């Protein structure tokens, strides 16, 4: 069959692929204009499909602070704190427009809340007040009321004396302020740790994530802090909030995408230039890579709606894999310039297709987990490989009409393969095997696992320190540990909350925990309201009678409100604004709520908090960090089993083509996996899920080298393709080891070691039957 006749079968494929690439280009313009990027690390983890109440609780708690920032300005006195806050606000106003604005959600909250609660004053008592009213003689209570009425230094009041002679409402408010972290003075300043703090709250206008990686919010806050220090030279500024972490992640991602993506691309193109000394291979290999990444990004966005930040960073490493097909084509064209292009393509297709299959299977193993982020990475990688492969098959025979000329690097690599040692049954090789076994056993003995979710965090240390200090000053509860409650109706739920908070009260009193936040503290159960109304009516009627007898004035207690305080009324009022996220509403055939705890301690404290929920129906202690860590450990063990199964499946696929020689293609990869684990052990690196996932990819990627060497035994062009491909893959994945994200760093380090080992080991077990023409061009083997 002549070249023109053979090429007709590829012509329609080339045009069809061109149409698809143009469609992807249109989608790329739309995608980057919207920048649908997901940066929340929790989006990588499985949702609680089996427990919708828990999933909703997690989302509500996370959404409550997703756009919020808090800034604390600490000065030596109240005047300086107020002046610093004023200068801070003015500095931000001069920098407008900014992606955030000062929050007014709680402006006037106290006045509005006081007005809401005023009709229900006689049903708002703390446990301590109830005990005091039940055990204190009426005479003593009357003396206290008179002292409050006539004393020169009477306590501040929130209502007239007749309506609340014992000033109980103020005590209730002070208890609520302590449990909700609202420990401010009348001017809104916080007094803590020897300083007076002005608290500023900001809210981002839209998403806090900026794809350009600029520190817009940080620079604006830094400039504002500089102006505030002129008003208060001894000023301390603390800041925290999800938007600040998101911006830091965007900056980090921008830096890593540039280093990993562009760095690996530059390394690949440099290697291609050294191998072929021609711009044509560089341009076409770069074209296949760019098309592969673009198609992968578009398909991932269409399937998942959003693309995760880590998927982009991980996808940057795809450069080192997808270029193998283009390099293999040009290496073969360089070695066989006289062979017709489409005939050469047909001879390369079996090996390239088998390499694509093993790599795709390895990447698809990522999608076997229920982790949405890993599924994204799997889809992104497989689609990218398929797109790069399609670009080579459909376009390269048309575009690469001229074969590259032989280069010095190509000739040197051909000689290297001929001199590469091969494993034989000799004393020297038995010694090498014994030393390798000792190295592997020693490293595996030292290898240990670490599935703690916190070890995968890459949050900036200064922000973490400031968040911890702000949390301590404001008594902010942790969103990762909480109590989840459910009941058939709202009043039963409030009763269960009250039972729980009474168990937590001794822990607060002893300082074991800083406090808690519960709806039942603001909306008591109906039975408790009725009991409090009756108790207070009895006590205050007797008290006013004794005061009337002592003063000669007839005092009558105002009538109590007949309407109870309901949860629906509270949720509809401004009073619920700081705590509204604790109410989960209707779930299935019941309702749910959350109780947050201000607890800063280790596992012992968490275990003590878990004990408080025991024996309470419908109450569950939730430790999201611990649960996610256990989940990571579970899937690490599961993927380890899948790794072993994957090796067996790859061996079966290789056996179908290579029969008894299949082990020669697989064994280098198996040894590379074991030696990589041993090296991690010697380096003291813990074994995590992402190490195992990297080994899964190593199984698929490592087979490519053995397949190319086996399919084209004795052909120096195959070794050239293996060397250039392995070097670029090694650089691409190795650069992931530079990532500040621990998960990607573990992934990259594992493949940095593994890819180098499999490249080193593959020629040791490969049969090399050089043809006469090839043998004449290389020195004799050792």
XYZ file of C-alpha atoms in Angstrom:
782
model
C 0.000 0.000 0.000
C 1.475 3.392 -0.990
C 1.848 6.310 1.391
C -0.968 8.451 -0.099
C -3.434 5.551 -0.071
C -2.484 4.595 3.501
C -2.868 8.189 4.687
C -6.520 8.426 3.659
C -7.575 6.431 6.724
C -6.069 9.115 8.990
C -7.311 12.184 7.100
C -10.814 12.219 8.578
C -9.407 11.556 12.061
C -7.139 14.608 11.734
C -10.028 16.891 10.742
C -12.327 15.486 13.434
C -9.669 16.018 16.089
C -9.161 19.591 14.848
C -12.875 20.325 15.329
C -12.771 18.921 18.852
C -9.692 20.977 19.735
C -11.363 24.157 18.437
C -14.415 23.414 20.599
C -12.106 22.993 23.601
C -10.525 26.361 22.799
C -13.925 28.050 22.945
C -14.673 26.377 26.262
C -11.299 27.453 27.655
C -12.123 31.104 27.004
C -15.387 30.699 28.909
C -13.793 28.726 31.732
C -11.014 31.202 32.518
C -13.427 34.135 32.330
C -15.400 32.550 35.192
C -12.431 30.921 36.956
C -14.460 28.096 38.482
C -11.729 26.984 40.864
C -12.329 25.115 44.139
C -9.787 25.710 46.914
C -11.441 24.142 49.965
C -9.370 21.148 51.100
C -12.529 19.521 52.520
C -13.838 19.284 48.952
C -11.188 16.594 48.391
C -12.784 14.392 51.037
C -15.881 12.198 50.792
C -19.255 13.606 51.665
C -21.349 11.983 54.375
C -23.939 10.573 52.027
C -24.903 8.010 54.659
C -25.525 10.766 57.227
C -27.164 13.840 55.630
C -27.503 15.569 59.019
C -23.758 15.385 59.603
C -23.065 16.562 56.045
C -25.398 19.522 56.511
C -23.875 20.376 59.882
C -20.382 20.402 58.393
C -21.487 22.600 55.490
C -23.361 25.054 57.720
C -20.410 25.482 60.061
C -17.994 25.893 57.146
C -20.268 28.291 55.239
C -20.775 30.468 58.322
C -17.186 31.722 58.135
C -16.408 31.175 54.471
C -16.416 34.917 53.657
C -15.627 36.328 57.099
C -12.420 37.968 58.341
C -11.723 39.210 61.857
C -9.067 41.790 62.732
C -8.134 42.601 66.356
C -6.285 45.819 67.152
C -4.778 45.737 70.647
C -3.633 48.947 72.332
C -2.653 50.019 75.852
C -5.891 51.909 76.531
C -9.365 52.405 75.107
C -8.595 55.774 73.495
C -5.672 54.376 71.499
C -7.681 51.300 70.486
C -10.503 53.504 69.157
C -8.025 55.781 67.347
C -6.268 52.785 65.783
C -9.596 51.341 64.587
C -10.549 54.703 63.032
C -7.202 54.991 61.219
C -7.504 51.366 60.070
C -10.950 51.973 58.544
C -9.878 55.205 56.815
C -6.826 53.518 55.306
C -8.998 50.780 53.821
C -11.453 53.336 52.446
C -8.622 55.100 50.603
C -7.689 51.826 48.898
C -11.203 51.142 47.565
C -12.404 49.263 45.670
C -11.326 46.193 47.622
C -12.657 42.623 47.400
C -13.988 42.944 50.958
C -15.960 45.404 53.049
C -16.544 45.915 56.757
C -19.358 43.706 57.978
C -22.466 45.345 59.435
C -24.294 42.095 60.149
C -24.052 42.617 63.935
C -24.446 46.402 63.930
C -27.060 47.287 66.525
C -27.369 43.628 67.464
C -27.460 44.177 71.226
C -30.231 46.789 71.130
C -32.333 44.718 68.723
C -31.783 41.564 70.768
C -32.644 43.299 74.034
C -35.878 44.571 72.511
C -36.707 41.066 71.236
C -36.179 39.427 74.629
C -37.881 42.120 76.730
C -41.353 40.478 76.739
C -39.816 37.181 77.840
C -37.686 38.555 80.686
C -39.435 36.457 83.348
C -38.602 33.123 81.683
C -34.860 33.651 81.226
C -32.944 32.202 84.176
C -29.632 30.435 84.518
C -29.227 27.265 86.592
C -27.363 29.277 89.244
C -30.193 31.816 89.458
C -32.784 29.066 89.818
C -30.882 27.523 92.682
C -30.426 30.916 94.331
C -34.130 31.740 94.115
C -35.115 28.336 95.482
C -32.727 28.331 98.457
C -32.496 32.005 99.547
C -35.034 33.198 102.180
C -37.515 35.853 100.954
C -36.224 38.287 103.593
C -32.721 38.116 102.200
C -33.980 38.623 98.659
C -35.987 41.659 99.815
C -32.895 43.192 101.413
C -30.967 42.664 98.183
C -33.737 44.321 96.181
C -33.857 47.306 98.522
C -30.093 47.647 98.413
C -30.229 47.672 94.626
C -32.978 50.300 94.727
C -31.501 52.718 97.283
C -27.817 51.876 97.295
C -25.453 54.631 96.060
C -23.438 52.186 93.960
C -26.246 50.174 92.415
C -25.418 47.838 89.535
C -26.299 48.885 85.958
C -29.762 47.789 84.908
C -31.401 46.663 81.666
C -34.960 47.284 82.905
C -36.815 49.312 85.544
C -36.582 48.166 89.147
C -40.278 47.184 89.467
C -40.078 44.818 86.456
C -36.855 43.158 87.695
C -36.201 44.010 91.382
C -33.337 41.479 91.675
C -31.696 42.560 88.410
C -31.812 38.950 87.201
C -31.924 39.854 83.537
C -28.496 41.472 83.703
C -27.096 38.276 85.245
C -28.654 36.242 82.443
C -27.120 38.536 79.821
C -23.677 38.301 81.444
C -23.915 34.494 81.378
C -24.902 34.563 77.692
C -22.057 36.912 76.848
C -19.563 34.624 78.561
C -20.749 31.503 76.742
C -20.959 33.190 73.324
C -17.597 34.957 73.349
C -19.269 38.397 73.535
C -17.108 39.739 76.348
C -17.114 43.418 75.346
C -17.662 46.636 77.232
C -20.362 49.180 76.481
C -18.248 50.791 73.724
C -17.656 47.481 71.975
C -14.039 47.072 73.103
C -12.600 43.808 74.398
C -10.461 43.868 77.559
C -8.130 40.864 77.681
C -4.518 39.985 78.498
C -3.608 43.508 79.614
C -4.748 45.180 76.410
C -7.831 46.835 75.024
C -8.852 45.321 71.696
C -10.940 46.833 68.928
C -12.628 44.084 66.945
C -13.249 44.669 63.227
C -15.197 42.247 61.068
C -14.953 42.136 57.278
C -16.752 40.168 54.606
C -15.575 39.430 51.068
C -17.869 40.644 48.300
C -17.601 37.471 46.276
C -15.278 34.471 46.309
C -12.070 35.052 48.244
C -10.073 32.972 45.777
C -8.105 34.963 43.208
C -6.615 32.980 40.378
C -3.992 35.640 39.604
C -2.273 34.846 42.905
C -1.931 38.477 44.019
C -2.018 39.255 47.746
C -4.672 41.947 47.428
C -6.237 41.485 50.868
C -2.947 41.027 52.703
C -1.397 44.125 51.147
C -4.508 46.196 51.948
C -4.536 45.040 55.572
C -0.786 45.618 55.908
C -1.180 49.204 54.692
C -4.092 49.769 57.063
C -2.097 48.352 59.980
C 0.784 50.718 59.186
C -1.577 53.717 59.428
C -3.110 52.367 62.643
C 0.332 52.107 64.262
C 0.804 55.829 63.773
C -2.246 56.372 65.999
C -1.150 53.681 68.489
C 2.611 53.029 68.343
C 2.376 49.981 70.616
C -0.379 48.419 68.504
C -0.732 44.646 68.101
C -2.665 43.510 65.040
C -4.144 40.005 64.743
C -6.097 38.745 61.751
C -7.766 35.520 60.710
C -10.436 34.238 58.357
C -11.024 31.765 55.558
C -10.503 34.428 52.835
C -6.951 35.025 54.092
C -6.185 31.309 53.897
C -7.779 31.144 50.448
C -5.665 34.029 49.206
C -2.518 32.422 50.626
C -3.472 29.189 48.858
C -3.978 31.093 45.601
C -0.560 32.710 45.896
C 1.030 29.366 46.667
C -0.818 27.698 43.795
C 0.246 30.411 41.363
C 3.860 29.979 42.402
C 3.747 26.181 42.238
C 1.952 26.064 38.905
C 4.659 28.323 37.489
C 7.496 26.290 39.008
C 6.078 22.823 38.385
C 4.137 23.410 35.174
C 6.418 25.802 33.345
C 9.544 24.303 34.877
C 8.660 20.798 33.756
C 7.630 22.095 30.320
C 10.946 23.902 29.939
C 12.832 20.773 31.035
C 10.934 18.601 28.562
C 11.539 20.997 25.679
C 15.236 21.230 26.552
C 15.554 17.458 26.517
C 13.719 17.260 23.199
C 16.085 19.869 21.747
C 19.170 17.990 22.918
C 17.816 14.734 21.494
C 16.716 16.039 18.080
C 18.343 19.476 17.593
C 15.275 20.723 15.746
C 12.469 23.133 16.500
C 9.880 20.898 14.883
C 9.903 18.222 17.629
C 9.886 20.926 20.320
C 6.892 22.729 18.828
C 4.892 19.589 18.119
C 5.603 17.943 21.490
C 4.652 21.241 23.190
C 1.491 21.315 21.069
C 0.522 17.803 22.183
C 1.115 18.740 25.816
C -0.891 21.964 25.678
C -3.780 20.248 23.907
C -3.678 17.420 26.448
C -3.885 19.805 29.411
C -6.552 21.995 27.773
C -8.812 19.062 26.875
C -8.321 17.571 30.338
C -9.273 20.850 32.003
C -12.389 21.305 29.862
C -13.678 17.749 30.316
C -13.008 17.889 34.073
C -14.891 21.173 34.369
C -17.828 19.818 32.356
C -18.071 16.692 34.519
C -17.486 18.181 37.976
C -18.616 21.782 37.510
C -15.506 23.115 39.277
C -11.849 22.155 39.100
C -9.979 21.824 42.368
C -6.818 23.790 42.970
C -4.817 20.628 43.707
C -6.061 19.111 40.444
C -4.434 21.993 38.585
C -1.160 21.557 40.451
C -1.276 17.791 40.008
C -2.181 18.216 36.344
C 0.960 20.263 35.808
C 2.916 17.043 36.348
C 1.030 15.446 33.440
C 3.540 17.163 31.182
C 6.139 14.556 32.073
C 3.912 11.646 31.021
C 1.968 12.865 28.006
C 5.115 13.780 26.097
C 6.210 10.119 25.870
C 4.104 9.501 22.743
C 5.484 12.452 20.810
C 9.058 11.668 21.809
C 8.610 8.017 20.817
C 7.381 9.132 17.387
C 10.304 11.469 16.719
C 12.858 8.983 18.052
C 11.568 6.369 15.619
C 11.480 8.891 12.761
C 15.051 9.866 13.546
C 16.222 6.231 13.501
C 14.181 5.249 10.404
C 13.943 8.352 8.182
C 13.286 6.336 5.010
C 10.307 4.419 6.375
C 6.929 5.816 5.227
C 5.296 7.867 7.957
C 1.993 6.034 8.187
C 3.685 2.673 7.979
C 5.936 3.748 10.870
C 2.894 4.890 12.831
C 1.234 1.492 12.396
C 4.363 -0.208 13.721
C 4.427 2.085 16.770
C 0.732 1.907 17.598
C 0.707 -1.458 19.459
C 3.390 -0.427 21.924
C 2.072 3.139 22.334
C -1.479 1.881 22.831
C -0.366 -0.678 25.424
C 1.633 2.014 27.238
C -1.399 4.312 27.166
C -3.581 1.518 28.530
C -1.317 0.721 31.482
C -0.866 4.422 32.332
C -4.597 5.099 32.059
C -5.392 2.111 34.277
C -2.951 3.408 36.870
C -4.503 6.875 36.827
C -8.020 5.420 36.916
C -7.087 3.637 40.126
C -7.246 7.098 41.710
C -10.919 7.181 40.803
C -11.583 3.956 42.704
C -11.702 5.971 45.942
C -14.731 8.040 47.022
C -12.511 11.135 47.281
C -13.946 13.767 44.893
C -10.551 15.422 44.517
C -8.852 12.171 43.532
C -11.613 11.394 41.072
C -10.990 14.761 39.484
C -7.275 14.037 39.252
C -8.014 10.654 37.675
C -10.330 12.125 35.036
C -7.956 15.014 34.354
C -4.975 12.698 33.895
C -6.658 10.039 31.769
C -8.285 12.608 29.487
C -5.004 14.483 29.190
C -3.149 11.336 28.182
C -5.829 10.394 25.653
C -5.764 13.894 24.162
C -1.970 13.926 23.861
C -2.054 10.432 22.333
C -4.764 11.484 19.856
C -2.765 14.564 18.875
C 0.289 12.445 18.075
C -1.667 9.805 16.141
C -3.927 12.189 14.225
C -1.601 15.091 13.465
C 2.060 14.129 13.725
C 2.216 12.075 10.488
C 0.833 15.139 8.658
C 2.802 17.834 10.443
C 6.152 16.043 10.975
C 6.986 15.341 7.334
C 10.734 15.799 7.744
C 12.620 13.319 9.920
C 15.016 14.755 12.547
C 18.692 14.298 11.806
C 20.819 12.067 14.083
C 22.341 13.909 17.040
C 25.256 13.303 19.349
C 22.929 12.607 22.284
C 21.010 9.980 20.322
C 24.224 8.222 19.343
C 25.621 8.327 22.884
C 22.421 6.890 24.348
C 22.459 4.053 21.830
C 25.937 3.139 23.045
C 24.832 3.364 26.671
C 22.129 0.737 26.132
C 24.623 -1.637 24.564
C 26.887 -1.300 27.612
C 24.082 -1.568 30.155
C 24.598 -4.654 32.325
C 22.079 -7.493 32.360
C 21.163 -9.681 35.296
C 22.759 -13.123 35.155
C 23.116 -16.075 37.506
C 26.608 -15.171 38.710
C 28.285 -14.569 42.044
C 28.478 -10.831 41.494
C 24.752 -10.552 40.842
C 23.915 -12.774 43.830
C 25.916 -10.345 45.998
C 24.046 -7.371 44.518
C 20.745 -9.159 45.199
C 21.738 -9.842 48.831
C 22.749 -6.218 49.472
C 19.566 -4.954 47.826
C 17.495 -7.302 49.979
C 19.185 -6.055 53.155
C 18.582 -2.443 52.111
C 14.918 -3.165 51.358
C 14.279 -5.084 54.582
C 15.995 -2.418 56.703
C 13.986 0.382 55.123
C 10.673 -1.469 55.285
C 11.315 -2.231 58.967
C 11.651 1.500 59.685
C 8.651 2.521 57.569
C 5.694 3.805 59.588
C 2.310 5.241 58.652
C 0.784 8.613 59.552
C -2.818 9.233 58.512
C -3.434 12.374 60.562
C -5.347 14.876 58.435
C -3.434 17.722 60.082
C -0.189 16.410 58.592
C -1.605 17.198 55.126
C -2.293 20.859 55.908
C -0.103 23.544 54.371
C -1.534 26.579 56.121
C 0.833 29.533 56.712
C 2.313 29.343 60.209
C 1.823 33.091 61.000
C -1.881 32.875 60.134
C -2.282 29.734 62.242
C -0.633 31.410 65.230
C -2.854 34.485 64.901
C -5.955 32.317 64.511
C -5.109 30.469 67.732
C -4.608 33.755 69.629
C -7.830 35.281 68.292
C -9.687 32.113 69.172
C -8.370 32.313 72.723
C -9.232 35.994 73.106
C -12.744 35.740 71.675
C -13.512 32.243 72.935
C -14.188 30.995 69.406
C -15.160 27.330 69.240
C -13.492 24.854 66.923
C -15.496 24.011 63.772
C -13.858 20.567 63.593
C -15.305 19.153 66.848
C -18.917 19.585 67.934
C -21.995 17.860 69.295
C -24.647 16.859 66.770
C -28.180 16.552 68.133
C -31.401 15.298 66.601
C -34.944 14.791 67.846
C -38.485 14.376 66.584
C -39.436 18.003 67.287
C -37.830 21.306 68.247
C -38.820 21.333 71.933
C -37.463 17.826 72.515
C -34.260 18.911 70.793
C -33.925 21.924 73.105
C -34.437 19.667 76.123
C -31.641 17.379 74.942
C -29.396 20.382 74.402
C -30.100 21.548 77.928
C -29.215 18.127 79.339
C -25.923 18.261 77.437
C -25.011 21.814 78.450
C -25.618 20.984 82.124
C -22.970 18.291 81.763
C -20.619 20.803 80.123
C -21.129 23.483 82.783
C -18.724 21.893 85.330
C -16.040 21.709 82.633
C -16.467 25.427 81.992
C -16.395 26.239 85.710
C -13.177 24.290 86.205
C -11.535 25.883 83.153
C -11.216 22.613 81.245
C -13.097 24.191 78.328
C -13.552 27.862 77.570
C -17.289 27.675 76.933
C -19.897 26.431 74.516
C -22.556 27.776 72.192
C -26.027 26.238 72.203
C -29.431 27.437 71.017
C -31.079 26.221 74.231
C -29.160 28.893 76.165
C -31.060 31.512 74.157
C -34.351 29.640 73.692
C -35.119 27.486 76.763
C -37.436 24.479 76.343
C -41.123 25.233 76.885
C -41.282 23.163 80.074
C -38.318 25.114 81.479
C -39.931 28.418 80.529
C -43.145 27.465 82.333
C -41.241 26.427 85.458
C -39.181 29.639 85.444
C -42.284 31.821 85.032
C -43.961 30.114 87.988
C -40.835 30.291 90.168
C -40.152 33.945 89.433
C -43.792 34.946 89.919
C -43.819 33.308 93.342
C -40.485 34.805 94.454
C -41.074 38.326 93.146
C -44.658 38.507 94.520
C -43.398 37.684 98.015
C -40.441 40.004 97.602
C -42.567 42.977 96.506
C -44.980 42.338 99.397
C -42.112 42.575 101.893
C -40.700 45.685 100.206
C -44.191 47.259 100.238
C -44.489 46.567 103.959
C -41.074 48.109 104.590
C -41.629 51.245 102.491
C -45.391 51.723 102.929
C -45.750 51.866 99.134
C -47.958 49.401 97.306
C -45.840 47.608 94.701
C -47.490 45.369 92.125
C -45.563 43.004 89.869
C -46.177 43.553 86.115
C -48.168 40.772 84.441
C -46.132 38.048 82.680
C -46.356 37.517 78.961
C -48.726 34.728 78.066
C -46.862 33.928 74.845
C -43.857 31.612 75.202
C -40.530 32.280 73.536
C -40.514 30.033 70.451
C -37.675 28.849 68.292
C -39.362 30.113 65.117
C -39.674 33.615 66.553
C -36.036 33.595 67.650
C -34.803 32.399 64.225
C -36.785 35.156 62.504
C -35.362 37.872 64.771
C -31.980 39.662 64.689
C -31.188 37.997 68.022
C -30.281 34.728 66.285
C -27.756 36.254 63.862
C -24.551 35.070 65.647
C -25.883 31.559 66.294
C -28.280 30.860 63.438
C -25.885 28.380 61.810
C -26.315 26.070 64.817
C -29.873 25.267 63.747
C -29.976 22.583 61.047
C -33.749 22.531 60.657
C -35.839 19.689 59.289
C -33.893 16.550 58.370
C -35.927 13.524 57.381
C -38.597 12.910 60.003
C -36.944 15.100 62.665
C -34.891 18.212 63.353
C -31.235 18.773 64.174
C -28.877 21.256 65.800
C -25.215 21.681 66.728
C -23.523 22.605 69.998
C -20.056 24.118 69.515
C -17.371 23.872 72.196
C -14.406 26.145 72.913
C -11.935 23.362 73.683
C -8.193 23.632 73.220
C -6.465 20.433 74.234
C -5.208 17.094 73.078
C -6.788 13.703 72.550
C -7.474 13.317 76.287
C -9.741 16.378 76.308
C -11.520 15.229 73.156
C -12.127 11.846 74.769
C -13.530 13.592 77.872
C -15.887 15.640 75.692
C -17.011 12.489 73.895
C -17.935 10.974 77.285
C -20.377 13.825 77.963
C -22.612 12.600 75.126
C -22.855 9.050 76.444
C -26.307 8.060 77.646
C -28.021 11.084 76.080
C -30.480 10.044 73.357
C -30.000 11.785 70.023
C -26.659 13.342 71.056
C -23.456 12.489 69.181
C -19.925 13.800 69.586
C -18.331 14.561 66.220
C -14.581 14.836 65.720
C -14.217 15.615 62.019
C -10.430 15.704 62.141
C -10.285 12.271 63.756
C -12.926 10.846 61.431
C -11.142 12.115 58.335
C -7.844 10.756 59.644
C -9.420 7.342 60.198
C -10.881 7.545 56.701
C -7.468 8.353 55.214
C -6.013 5.344 57.008
C -8.818 3.117 55.760
C -8.273 4.116 52.146
C -4.507 3.883 52.477
C -4.918 0.241 53.445
C -7.524 -0.308 50.743
C -5.347 1.262 48.025
C -2.384 -0.807 49.200
C -4.401 -3.930 48.452
C -5.443 -2.400 45.141
C -1.758 -1.793 44.385
C -1.026 -5.507 44.748
C -4.094 -6.374 42.681
C -3.050 -3.867 40.033
C 0.323 -5.565 39.648
C -1.423 -8.873 39.047
C -3.747 -7.324 36.457
C -0.837 -5.667 34.663
C 1.008 -8.982 34.674
C -2.040 -10.644 33.116
C -2.238 -7.969 30.404
C 1.467 -8.308 29.666
C 1.205 -12.089 29.601
C -1.403 -11.913 26.841
C 1.158 -10.209 24.613
C 4.561 -11.383 25.844
C 3.771 -14.805 27.359
C 6.725 -16.136 29.356
C 8.698 -12.904 28.967
C 5.984 -10.838 30.708
C 7.854 -10.985 34.021
C 10.805 -9.148 32.474
C 8.568 -6.128 31.838
C 6.881 -6.161 35.249
C 9.732 -7.089 37.608
C 11.585 -3.733 37.364
C 8.420 -1.939 38.449
C 7.824 -4.360 41.352
C 11.392 -3.891 42.553
C 11.075 -0.115 42.162
C 7.949 -0.114 44.360
C 9.661 -2.106 47.124
C 12.870 -0.073 46.998
C 10.920 3.199 46.996
C 9.115 2.140 50.173
C 12.426 1.145 51.704
C 13.975 4.495 50.788
C 11.069 6.331 52.402
C 11.694 4.273 55.525
C 15.383 5.131 55.592
C 14.524 8.828 55.073
C 12.070 8.736 57.989
C 9.152 9.718 55.743
C 5.766 8.378 56.917
C 3.633 6.247 54.630
C 0.434 8.092 53.712
C -2.397 7.627 51.258
C -0.697 9.857 48.707
C 2.467 7.730 48.787
C 0.375 4.672 47.924
C -1.422 6.558 45.155
C 1.949 7.552 43.713
C 3.016 3.912 43.744
C -0.155 3.022 41.845
C 0.876 5.456 39.128
C 4.392 4.087 39.203
C 3.001 0.666 38.297
C 1.377 2.135 35.195
C 4.146 4.539 34.224
C 6.994 2.129 34.843
C 5.548 -0.385 32.448
C 5.937 2.080 29.559
C 9.712 1.732 29.590
C 9.649 -2.035 29.591
C 6.990 -2.092 26.875
C 8.941 0.245 24.576
C 12.149 -1.753 25.070
C 10.313 -5.049 24.514
C 8.328 -3.897 21.475
C 11.431 -2.562 19.732
C 14.155 -4.835 21.053
C 17.572 -3.767 19.825
C 16.304 -0.495 18.373
C 18.302 2.448 19.774
C 15.380 4.783 19.060
C 13.297 2.990 21.692
C 16.014 3.543 24.286
C 16.301 7.202 23.249
C 12.546 7.604 23.746
C 12.735 5.841 27.121
C 15.603 8.003 28.350
C 14.121 11.321 27.242
C 10.642 10.327 28.443
C 11.885 9.028 31.801
C 14.032 12.104 32.378
C 11.178 14.500 31.669
C 8.743 12.434 33.764
C 11.266 12.325 36.573
C 11.669 16.093 36.448
C 7.936 16.744 36.248
C 6.938 14.545 39.160
C 10.129 15.342 41.026
C 9.208 19.015 41.021
C 6.055 18.067 42.937
C 8.404 17.264 45.814
C 9.027 21.036 46.019
C 5.343 21.731 46.664
C 4.384 23.331 49.966
C 1.292 21.104 50.004
C 2.274 18.013 52.035
C 0.047 15.674 49.994
C 1.656 16.713 46.705
C 5.104 16.727 48.283
C 4.673 13.110 49.419
C 3.338 12.210 45.990
C 6.240 13.866 44.197
C 8.950 12.438 46.460
C 7.626 8.917 45.980
C 7.648 9.218 42.191
C 10.984 11.048 42.239
C 12.509 7.938 43.772
C 10.358 5.390 41.941
C 10.721 6.709 38.384
C 14.500 6.861 38.737
C 14.607 3.293 40.014
C 12.357 1.833 37.309
C 14.388 3.574 34.593
C 17.577 2.191 36.118
C 16.214 -1.345 36.455
C 14.278 -1.798 33.193
C 17.296 -2.489 30.929
C 18.684 -5.016 33.440
C 15.941 -7.525 32.658
C 15.197 -6.688 29.019
C 16.345 -9.024 26.208
C 18.499 -7.132 23.757
C 18.838 -8.920 20.418
C 20.498 -6.287 18.260
C 20.270 -6.638 14.523
C 23.454 -6.713 12.497
C 23.035 -3.153 11.295
C 22.450 -1.889 14.821
C 25.230 -3.962 16.345
C 27.677 -2.510 13.890
C 26.999 0.997 15.169
C 27.520 0.338 18.881
C 30.468 -0.892 20.899
C 30.404 -4.504 22.160
C 28.473 -5.161 25.417
C 30.306 -5.700 28.645
